[in-house]
Amino acid sequence: MLSKDLGPEGARGVMVCGEKIFLMRAFGRVNAVQDRCLHRGVRFSARPECFAEGRITCWLHGFTYDVADGKLVDIIAAPGAGLIGKDNLKTYPVQERNGLIFVFVGDMDPPPPLDDDTPPTYLDEDMATEGIARVVNSNWRVACENGNDATHIWIHRESPLIVGGDIALPAGFFIINYEDGVEVIEDTGRKGVISPHGRESHLPCFEPKVEGTPILDIAGKYGTKRVATTVELWMPCGLRVTDFPQPGMTHFEFYTPIDETRHLYVQMLGRKVANEQEAKRFRMEVQALWEPLDLRGFNDEDIFAREHLQEFYQDDDAWLNEQLFQGDVVTLRWRTVCSRWNRGIQWRGPRRLDAHADVARLSTVSQE
Amino acid sequence: MLSKDLGPEGARGVMVCGEKIFLMRAFGRVNAVQDRCLHRGVRFSARPECFAEGRITCWLHGFTYDVADGKLVDIIAAPGAGLIGKDNLKTYPVQERNGLIFVFVGDMDPPPPLDDDTPPTYLDEDMATEGIARVVNSNWRVACENGNDATHIWIHRESPLIVGGDIALPAGFFIINYEDGVEVIEDTGRKGVISPHGRESHLPCFEPKVEGTPILDIAGKYGTKRVATTVELWMPCGLRVTDFPQPGMTHFEFYTPIDETRHLYVQMLGRKVANEQEAKRFRMEVQALWEPLDLRGFNDEDIFAREHLQEFYQDDDAWLNEQLFQGDVVTLRWRTVCSRWNRGIQWRGPRRLDAHADVARLSTVSQE
Amino acid sequence: MLSKDLGPEGARGVMVCGEKIFLMRAFGRVNAVQDRCLHRGVRFSARPECFAEGRITCWLHGFTYDVADGKLVDIIAAPGAGLIGKDNLKTYPVQERNGLIFVFVGDMDPPPPLDDDTPPTYLDEDMATEGIARVVNSNWRVACENGNDATHIWIHRESPLIVGGDIALPAGFFIINYEDGVEVIEDTGRKGVISPHGRESHLPCFEPKVEGTPILDIAGKYGTKRVATTVELWMPCGLRVTDFPQPGMTHFEFYTPIDETRHLYVQMLGRKVANEQEAKRFRMEVQALWEPLDLRGFNDEDIFAREHLQEFYQDDDAWLNEQLFQGDVVTLRWRTVCSRWNRGIQWRGPRRLDAHADVARLSTVSQE
């Protein structure tokens, strides 16, 4: 989520990959624990209660935890209970970088470097960033494949950003050379696929025709600025477009899975800056100009596309019924990378079976 | 659907028997193709784009098809792609007759004559028709059985059409002779069941009683015009009532399945006319008088009944828990006809398996 | 349901344990039959029609039943039909006592005494009662366990009833002696669990702390009146709290299952009275004062809790993932009682199979 959406004393529940997570700032850091009290399972985020910094108290029975390590430190309604200090919430590794809060939900311990899971340059110290986040009703993989699709830009042809911005965005890029037209990066920690739209491997379509007859009067509408010459998609779910929406700017996207049918669509624009004053100016520019024109005006079309793609891809047999073609070579390469480098299926077993055994014992003795 | 709901340059998505179908007029004819682009499966109807008559272009990547034969004739964003001309959408036989558009969704090729699937006289040249269509939240079989139910007319007893129209509609028809009381037609292309309410086999109940005591003061309310003397239900889903709602008029209904829990309720009134001027006058009369009184005022009670019947019949064991009686002999005959003459379960297998094999090949070669 | 919600000529459909039941007053008594016509299964309650006292007529075909014994006494639209007098609706035992209508949905015949299924004193002749009923979106067992939970009272700490009423309700009761801290009653017809909060087995927490540091300034807020010294939970779903919300009053609750995810939350306050005038005064006092302060203001917190608990307990593995502790000894005792004394799984088989056989015969003969 966006840093700015979690205030200085902020607490909030989010869902990532179907897991309910509770985020809370304490002592200047963001902490993440399961958003479910150990006792009777209610969400802390339903009514967050905090009586001491770094402590979250469950609103139902007063179970109180240290959000840093998840330990049960007290039970307000039952001081001295035997369970205190003996159990703890699941915690999640968190990093806050360049305007975003990153939570790692996988099983690896320690988690891989954040660099491996974000597009290049996003974490750079001199990269100023600003953006928005919203929920989109599609599976996140549908979003990934939409992000670096070379021919889908057809849907953006009448966007004010393009029409009014002196920008040269074609109706599509036709890939005429597979060898040169897509790069697969697998030999570093960061894995991904790069589409060099600006190369000769890609034939831009500036005069759209149907069966030979030109359609629309859009040839004349194209501007002079070449943008989006490189589109990169990085595992697990990060997009980087350079330069976009203007020369000197970078457009980043993250498609974070909420659950099977929704993702959090995080859109961040970046520009290299020399100092905090430039960074501040850039953030104001994004809010005033690029949020309405690019992040909303332009990308709203992508949301429309993803939610309609979802209607098709939610069926089990969609992957059999689709009909990919030459233009989808990037998508095929991406699927290969995903299939080869994904981190496996997460462990979701009943972690509390042994704790439950204690309860069974409790019910047969008179006093702990 | 109604002809008038698809304008001269109209395009619209509908669902029939769970299949998404895209209808588009071109060169004066209605065409029907699958409402799903071959490429990534989005619906054309989400944002229909047409750059040449008879061509539908997918809004997402510019895949363009001939709606008459479904052929992929171009890809705007990728001119010259190898797939062009090599694949095609599924098409559906369509006929437009007397104010309705009929689409055949079965597997038979060629489809059976439209005469076999519509009630008698509906398609007659000199039959003027006018009506409405709306979605009802019940399975279509529930609607069929409601349509020709001899005793359900009890629910219509206080309809303004009856009370104010000098019409003689009893509280019910009690069938006292099974041989004469229902005719099963199976020896022609058109199969169905005819209920001759006007015959002596049917005892109309004009003085409703409960355990011998007259109820309501409705005996005096009945008018002099005998209507609905014959009610016919024809496979697959067409009803014909003669004469109704007035002598000289015919009331037609079609219960087209949308999916398991909804049907399109198409209500058409007909009258034999000598010329187009009479036809026009008749259509105006239906819109001004019979739509509010009959098609809505009177039949809204049937919609109420069907949606409540659905609540019961949606359970698997409803057909075991119902308790039919003498009055339902027509329903039983209808079920026998359906069981004997239905056209089987439709083929829904993955038609694109071989196309998918091409994709697998594509991902292993560098250039097509 | 509440007696006052079913008027003198009242008729209403309710759902209990997933069964649809139709309640109707006739000849001064409440009758209960299945809310589903034998014929085509529609609900009487969708449009109740009554043409003679004690008779319910189905709005669809005029099937008419005696609500006392369920017998099909007539079919308005088909007088003289052979089915009349030969079939009947399922009926349910009903009792109306002290402002509530009790329906027995189990299989036992005769049903157990109502005394066994209600908290002590509720049915007393001199107990005046008044209350409300509403639907809560949680399973009823979640509600039971919330009702007599000794530590959940933490959620009520800022209730106006407590703060403004000179009432001494602690942040929680900590059970320091299991033997004395809970009584299990199993040797009478009425089974249940009693929590004697007022005994020395329970340590009230009047100075809530987190890790030794006092929190909130609530110590001073506590009043002088000791209430809720005894909390009892009785099978199947009745709670009794004495005294509450004031000395001399009893707070009763019933958590009647509607279906798996909803229960009817019936809240009744009681006070012993000497005559009808005192009873009337008490009912007015409840409506004016205790309904807003206790039944709504105070107990709304419990509804909040139950609906959040439901989110957790609706998952199959919740009972494995919960982590009970000392404070939950009452819950554990209650579960043991439920497991030992529940009346088994109800018979839901197709009772109409033999009636269906009649229909099969009907379809092969020409006349009954």
XYZ file of N, CA and C in Angstrom, chain A residues 148-150 175 181-182 193-197 202 231 233 325-336:
78
model
N 2.140 -5.514 -20.174
C 3.197 -5.410 -21.190
C 2.750 -5.982 -22.538
N 1.472 -5.929 -22.791
C 0.901 -6.416 -24.046
C 1.188 -5.372 -25.139
N 1.877 -5.791 -26.186
C 2.358 -4.828 -27.187
C 1.251 -4.290 -28.084
N 5.308 -7.168 -33.961
C 6.644 -7.716 -33.763
C 7.063 -8.501 -35.005
N 13.013 -9.020 -30.587
C 11.818 -8.327 -30.131
C 11.458 -8.551 -28.689
N 12.165 -9.414 -28.006
C 11.867 -9.627 -26.603
C 13.124 -10.173 -25.915
N 10.902 -9.855 -18.270
C 10.828 -9.831 -19.721
C 10.829 -8.372 -20.176
N 11.665 -8.073 -21.145
C 11.781 -6.702 -21.650
C 11.304 -6.637 -23.097
N 10.414 -5.673 -23.384
C 9.947 -5.462 -24.758
C 10.523 -4.146 -25.274
N 11.465 -4.217 -26.175
C 12.086 -2.991 -26.689
C 11.284 -2.439 -27.853
N 10.156 -1.785 -27.528
C 9.268 -1.293 -28.584
C 9.956 -0.355 -29.563
N 10.155 -4.057 -33.842
C 8.757 -3.669 -33.659
C 8.342 -2.665 -34.714
N 9.222 -1.459 -22.473
C 8.244 -1.902 -21.475
C 8.791 -3.173 -20.826
N 8.412 -6.154 -17.683
C 7.555 -6.789 -16.683
C 8.447 -7.673 -15.810
N -1.375 -15.155 -30.718
C -0.801 -15.001 -32.064
C 0.569 -14.321 -31.940
N 1.171 -14.025 -33.080
C 2.519 -13.441 -33.088
C 2.708 -12.300 -32.097
N 1.683 -11.433 -32.001
C 1.804 -10.261 -31.126
C 1.949 -10.633 -29.662
N 1.667 -11.894 -29.331
C 1.687 -12.309 -27.931
C 2.970 -13.016 -27.524
N 3.998 -12.894 -28.334
C 5.235 -13.594 -27.999
C 5.764 -13.144 -26.631
N 5.570 -11.873 -26.294
C 6.029 -11.377 -24.994
C 5.278 -12.078 -23.862
N 3.984 -12.262 -24.059
C 3.170 -12.952 -23.053
C 3.648 -14.397 -22.875
N 3.969 -15.048 -23.975
C 4.439 -16.430 -23.881
C 5.774 -16.507 -23.146
N 6.651 -15.574 -23.439
C 7.947 -15.570 -22.740
C 7.726 -15.321 -21.241
N 6.847 -14.419 -20.931
C 6.525 -14.104 -19.528
C 5.987 -15.341 -18.810
N 5.099 -16.061 -19.468
C 4.547 -17.274 -18.834
C 5.643 -18.295 -18.567
N 6.583 -18.383 -19.494
C 7.679 -19.331 -19.300
C 8.512 -18.934 -18.080
